[in-house]
Tab-separated table of C-alpha atoms and ligand atoms in Angstrom:
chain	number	residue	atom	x	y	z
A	1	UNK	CA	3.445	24.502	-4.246
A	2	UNK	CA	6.185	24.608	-1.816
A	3	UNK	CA	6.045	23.843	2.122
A	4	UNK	CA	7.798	21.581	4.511
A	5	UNK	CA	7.070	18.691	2.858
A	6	UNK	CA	7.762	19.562	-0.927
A	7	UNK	CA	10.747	20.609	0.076
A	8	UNK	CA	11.841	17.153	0.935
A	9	UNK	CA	10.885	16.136	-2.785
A	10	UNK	CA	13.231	15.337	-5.543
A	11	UNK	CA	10.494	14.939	-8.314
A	12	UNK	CA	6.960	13.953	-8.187
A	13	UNK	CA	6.189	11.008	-10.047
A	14	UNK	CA	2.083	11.220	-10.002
A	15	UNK	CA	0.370	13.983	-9.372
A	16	UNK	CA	-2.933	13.914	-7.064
A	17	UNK	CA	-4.874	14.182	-10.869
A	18	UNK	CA	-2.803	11.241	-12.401
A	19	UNK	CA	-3.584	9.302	-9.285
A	20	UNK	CA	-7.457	10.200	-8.911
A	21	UNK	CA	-7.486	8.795	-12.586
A	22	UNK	CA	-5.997	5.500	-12.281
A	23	UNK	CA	-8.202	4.787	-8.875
A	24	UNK	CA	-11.637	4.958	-10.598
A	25	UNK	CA	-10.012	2.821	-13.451
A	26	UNK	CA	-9.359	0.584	-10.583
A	27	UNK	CA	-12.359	0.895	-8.827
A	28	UNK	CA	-14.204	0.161	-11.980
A	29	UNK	CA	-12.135	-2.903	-12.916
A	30	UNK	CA	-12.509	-4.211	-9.430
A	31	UNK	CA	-16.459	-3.803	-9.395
A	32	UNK	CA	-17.146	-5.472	-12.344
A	33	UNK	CA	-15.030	-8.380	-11.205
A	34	UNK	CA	-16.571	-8.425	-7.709
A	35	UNK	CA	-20.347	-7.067	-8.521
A	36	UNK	CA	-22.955	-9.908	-6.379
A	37	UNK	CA	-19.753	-11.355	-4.335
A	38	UNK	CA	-19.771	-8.832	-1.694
A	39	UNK	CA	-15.724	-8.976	-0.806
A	40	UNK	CA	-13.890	-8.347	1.922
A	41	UNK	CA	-11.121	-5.644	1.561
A	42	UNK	CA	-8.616	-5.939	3.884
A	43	UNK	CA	-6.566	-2.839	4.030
A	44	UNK	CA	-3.584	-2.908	5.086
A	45	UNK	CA	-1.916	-0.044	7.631
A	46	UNK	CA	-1.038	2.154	7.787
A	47	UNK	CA	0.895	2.738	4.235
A	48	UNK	CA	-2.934	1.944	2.471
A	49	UNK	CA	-4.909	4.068	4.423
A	50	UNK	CA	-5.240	6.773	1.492
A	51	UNK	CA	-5.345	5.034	-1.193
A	52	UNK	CA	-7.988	2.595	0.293
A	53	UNK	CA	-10.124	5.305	1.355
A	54	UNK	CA	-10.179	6.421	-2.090
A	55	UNK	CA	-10.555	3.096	-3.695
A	56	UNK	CA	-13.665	1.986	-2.204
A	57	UNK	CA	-15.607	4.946	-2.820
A	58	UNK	CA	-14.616	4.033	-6.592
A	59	UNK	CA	-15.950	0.670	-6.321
A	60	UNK	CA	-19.976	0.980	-6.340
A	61	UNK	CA	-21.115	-2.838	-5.034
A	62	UNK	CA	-21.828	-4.763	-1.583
A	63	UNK	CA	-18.440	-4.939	-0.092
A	64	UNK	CA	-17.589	-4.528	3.703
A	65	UNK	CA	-13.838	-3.620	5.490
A	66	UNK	CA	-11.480	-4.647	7.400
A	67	UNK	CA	-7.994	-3.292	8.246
A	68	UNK	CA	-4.679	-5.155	9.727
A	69	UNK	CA	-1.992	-2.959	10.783
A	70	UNK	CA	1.730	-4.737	9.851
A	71	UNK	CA	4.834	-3.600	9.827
A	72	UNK	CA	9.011	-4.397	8.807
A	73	UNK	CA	10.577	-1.594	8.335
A	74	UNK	CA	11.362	-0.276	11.259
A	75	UNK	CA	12.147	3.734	10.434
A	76	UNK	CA	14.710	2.285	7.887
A	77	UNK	CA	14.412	2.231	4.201
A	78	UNK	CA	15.636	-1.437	4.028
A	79	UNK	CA	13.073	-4.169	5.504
A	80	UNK	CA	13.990	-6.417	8.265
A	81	UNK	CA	12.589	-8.945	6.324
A	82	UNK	CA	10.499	-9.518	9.821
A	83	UNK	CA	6.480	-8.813	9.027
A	84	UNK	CA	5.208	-7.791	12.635
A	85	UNK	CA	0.839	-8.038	13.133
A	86	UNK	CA	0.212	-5.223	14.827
A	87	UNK	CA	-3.510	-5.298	14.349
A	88	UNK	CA	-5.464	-8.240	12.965
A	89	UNK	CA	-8.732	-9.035	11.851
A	90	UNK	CA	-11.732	-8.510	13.931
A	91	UNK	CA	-13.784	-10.986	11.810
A	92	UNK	CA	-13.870	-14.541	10.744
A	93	UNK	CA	-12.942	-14.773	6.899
A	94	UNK	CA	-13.586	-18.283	5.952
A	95	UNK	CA	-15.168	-18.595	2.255
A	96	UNK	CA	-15.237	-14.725	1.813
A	97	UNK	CA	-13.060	-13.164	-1.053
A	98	UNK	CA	-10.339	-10.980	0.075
A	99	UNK	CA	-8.954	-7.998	-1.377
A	100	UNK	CA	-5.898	-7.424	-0.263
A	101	UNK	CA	-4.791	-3.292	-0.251
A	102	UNK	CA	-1.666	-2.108	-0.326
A	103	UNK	CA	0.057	0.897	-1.349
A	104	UNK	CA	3.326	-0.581	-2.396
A	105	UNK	CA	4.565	-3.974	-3.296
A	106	UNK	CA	8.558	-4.084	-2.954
A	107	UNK	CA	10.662	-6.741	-1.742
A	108	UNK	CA	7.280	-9.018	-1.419
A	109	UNK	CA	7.968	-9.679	2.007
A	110	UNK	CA	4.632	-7.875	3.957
A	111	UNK	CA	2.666	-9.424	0.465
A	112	UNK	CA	3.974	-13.058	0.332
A	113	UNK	CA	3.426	-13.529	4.507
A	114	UNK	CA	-0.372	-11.640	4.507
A	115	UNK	CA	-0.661	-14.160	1.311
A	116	UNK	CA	-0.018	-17.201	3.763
A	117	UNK	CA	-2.111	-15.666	6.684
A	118	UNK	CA	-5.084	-15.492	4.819
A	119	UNK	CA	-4.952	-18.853	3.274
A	120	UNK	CA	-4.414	-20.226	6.639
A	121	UNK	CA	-7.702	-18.522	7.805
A	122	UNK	CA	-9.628	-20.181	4.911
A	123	UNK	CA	-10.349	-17.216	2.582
A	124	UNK	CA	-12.136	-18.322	-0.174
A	125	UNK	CA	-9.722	-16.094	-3.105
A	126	UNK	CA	-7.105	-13.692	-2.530
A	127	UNK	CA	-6.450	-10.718	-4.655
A	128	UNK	CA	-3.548	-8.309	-4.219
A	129	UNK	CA	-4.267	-4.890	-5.621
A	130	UNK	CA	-1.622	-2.327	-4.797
A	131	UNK	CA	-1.159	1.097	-5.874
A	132	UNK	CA	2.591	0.659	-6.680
A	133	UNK	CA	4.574	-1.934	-7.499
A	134	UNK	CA	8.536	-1.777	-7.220
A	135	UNK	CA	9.550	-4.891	-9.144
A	136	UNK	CA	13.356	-3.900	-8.637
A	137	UNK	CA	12.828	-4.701	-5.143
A	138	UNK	CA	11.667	-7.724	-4.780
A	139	UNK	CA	12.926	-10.963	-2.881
A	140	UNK	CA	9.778	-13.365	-2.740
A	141	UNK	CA	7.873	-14.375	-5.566
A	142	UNK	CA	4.824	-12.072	-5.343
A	143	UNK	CA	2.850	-10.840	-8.332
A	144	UNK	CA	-0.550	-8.004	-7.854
A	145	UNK	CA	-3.693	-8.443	-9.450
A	146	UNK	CA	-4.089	-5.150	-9.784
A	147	UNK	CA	-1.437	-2.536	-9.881
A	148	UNK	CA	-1.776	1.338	-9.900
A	149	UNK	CA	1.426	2.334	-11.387
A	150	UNK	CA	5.184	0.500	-11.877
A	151	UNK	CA	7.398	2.698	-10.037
A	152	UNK	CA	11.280	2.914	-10.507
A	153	UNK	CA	13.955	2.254	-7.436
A	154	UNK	CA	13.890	5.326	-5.709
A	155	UNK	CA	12.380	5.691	-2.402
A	156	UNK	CA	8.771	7.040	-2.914
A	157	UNK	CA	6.333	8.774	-0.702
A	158	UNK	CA	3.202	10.285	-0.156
A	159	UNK	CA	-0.488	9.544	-0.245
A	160	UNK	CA	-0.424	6.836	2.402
A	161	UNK	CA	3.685	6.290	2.058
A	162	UNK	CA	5.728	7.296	4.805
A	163	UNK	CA	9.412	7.466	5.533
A	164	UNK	CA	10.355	6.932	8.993
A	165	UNK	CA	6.209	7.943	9.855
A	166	UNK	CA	6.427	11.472	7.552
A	167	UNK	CA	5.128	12.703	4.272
A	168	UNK	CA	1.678	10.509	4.613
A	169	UNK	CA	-0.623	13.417	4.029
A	170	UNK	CA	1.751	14.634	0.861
A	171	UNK	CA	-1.504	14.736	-1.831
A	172	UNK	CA	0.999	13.713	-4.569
A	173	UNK	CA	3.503	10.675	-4.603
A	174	UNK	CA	7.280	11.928	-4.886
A	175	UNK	CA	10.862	10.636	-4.616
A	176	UNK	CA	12.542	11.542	-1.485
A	177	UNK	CA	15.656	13.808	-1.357
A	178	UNK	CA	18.298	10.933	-1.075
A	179	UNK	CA	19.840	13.357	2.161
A	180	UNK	CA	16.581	13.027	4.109
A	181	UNK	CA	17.182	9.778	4.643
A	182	UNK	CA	21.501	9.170	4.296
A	183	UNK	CA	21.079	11.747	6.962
A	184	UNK	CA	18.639	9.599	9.288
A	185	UNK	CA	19.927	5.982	8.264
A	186	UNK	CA	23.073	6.913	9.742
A	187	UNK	CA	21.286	8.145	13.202
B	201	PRP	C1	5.250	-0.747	3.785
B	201	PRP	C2	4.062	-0.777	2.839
B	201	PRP	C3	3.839	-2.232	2.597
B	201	PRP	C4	5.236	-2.802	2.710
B	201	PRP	C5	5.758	-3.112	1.345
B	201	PRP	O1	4.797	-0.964	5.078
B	201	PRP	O2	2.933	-0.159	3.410
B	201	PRP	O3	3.005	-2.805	3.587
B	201	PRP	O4	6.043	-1.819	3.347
B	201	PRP	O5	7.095	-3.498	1.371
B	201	PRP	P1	7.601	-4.980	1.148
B	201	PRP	O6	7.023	-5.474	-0.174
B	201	PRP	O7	9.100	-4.800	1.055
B	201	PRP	O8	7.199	-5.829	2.299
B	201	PRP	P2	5.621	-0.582	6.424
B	201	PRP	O9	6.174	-1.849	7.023
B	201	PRP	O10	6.601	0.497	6.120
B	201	PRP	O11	4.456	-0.053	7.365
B	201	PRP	P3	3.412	1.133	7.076
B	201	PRP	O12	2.397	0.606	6.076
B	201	PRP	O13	2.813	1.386	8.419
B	201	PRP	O14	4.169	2.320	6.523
């Protein structure tokens, strides 16, 4: 279907089917891990919001929420390698299991800091699941539990992923027209 925002994309890489799919599988993996633990997902803004929504009515069991807003990228496609908290937990987290929620793992940087912060606040495990992982990316040494879907090096977005704040609420996830954002890097 075209509108403003399909017009910015190059090629969609999962459809809102493909990704409705490999969420329950998630959700079902992640509930038979954590059935009678009652975890802690921490979701992480505002890239996760989407994807978290969806995960958690996937996954059946005891589990309560929390979100933490961070951010390094700045309206640029390259991080700054800075990981800003914006918003941080409202609860104490010592001896509960986390699970970390992101929508995309790339140059490890947001992953391998949250990793650190969470240890440091006495969390009793720590389990990444992201939707997409972008091993081309990466600079730290950051693996996922749980991945959605391996994604190539292009700059992705929708459902949750933004560039420069745009294309969240795109149902689908899709490359980006390389001259959406040559055309704003520059600016
Ligand atoms: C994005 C994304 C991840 C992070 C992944 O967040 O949501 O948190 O980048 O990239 P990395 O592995 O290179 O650190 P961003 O800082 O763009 O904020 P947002 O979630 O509000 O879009």
């Amino acid at each position: 279907m075209k509108n403003e925002l399909t017009n910015d994309i190059l090629k969609v890489l999962y459809t809102e089917e493909e990704i409705r799919a490999r969420v329950r599988e998630l959700g079902a993996e992640l509930s038979e891990r954590f059935a009678g633990r009652e975890p802690l997902f921490v979701g992480i803004l505002k890239g996760s919001l989407i994807f978290l929504a969806d995960l958690i009515r996937a996954c059946p069991i005891r589990c309560d929420l929390e979100m933490m807003a961070v951010s390094s990228y700045e309206n640029s496609t390259v991080s700054s390698g800075r990981v800003r908290i914006n918003h941080d937990l409202q609860q104490d987290v010592r001896g509960r299991d986390l699970i970390i929620v992101e929508d995309i793992l790339d140059s490890g940087n947001t992953l391998a800091f949250l990793q650190e912060y969470l240890k440091t606040k006495g969390a009793a495990s720590i389990t990444i699941v992201t939707l997409l992982d972008k091993p081309s990316g990466r600079r730290k040494a950051v693996t996922a539990d749980y991945v959605g879907f391996t994604v190539p090096d292009a700059f992705v977005v929708g459902y949750g992923l933004d560039y420069a704040q745009f294309y969240r609420n795109l149902p689908c996830i899709g490359v980006l027209k390389p001259e959406i954002y040559e055309k704003q890097d520059r600016t």
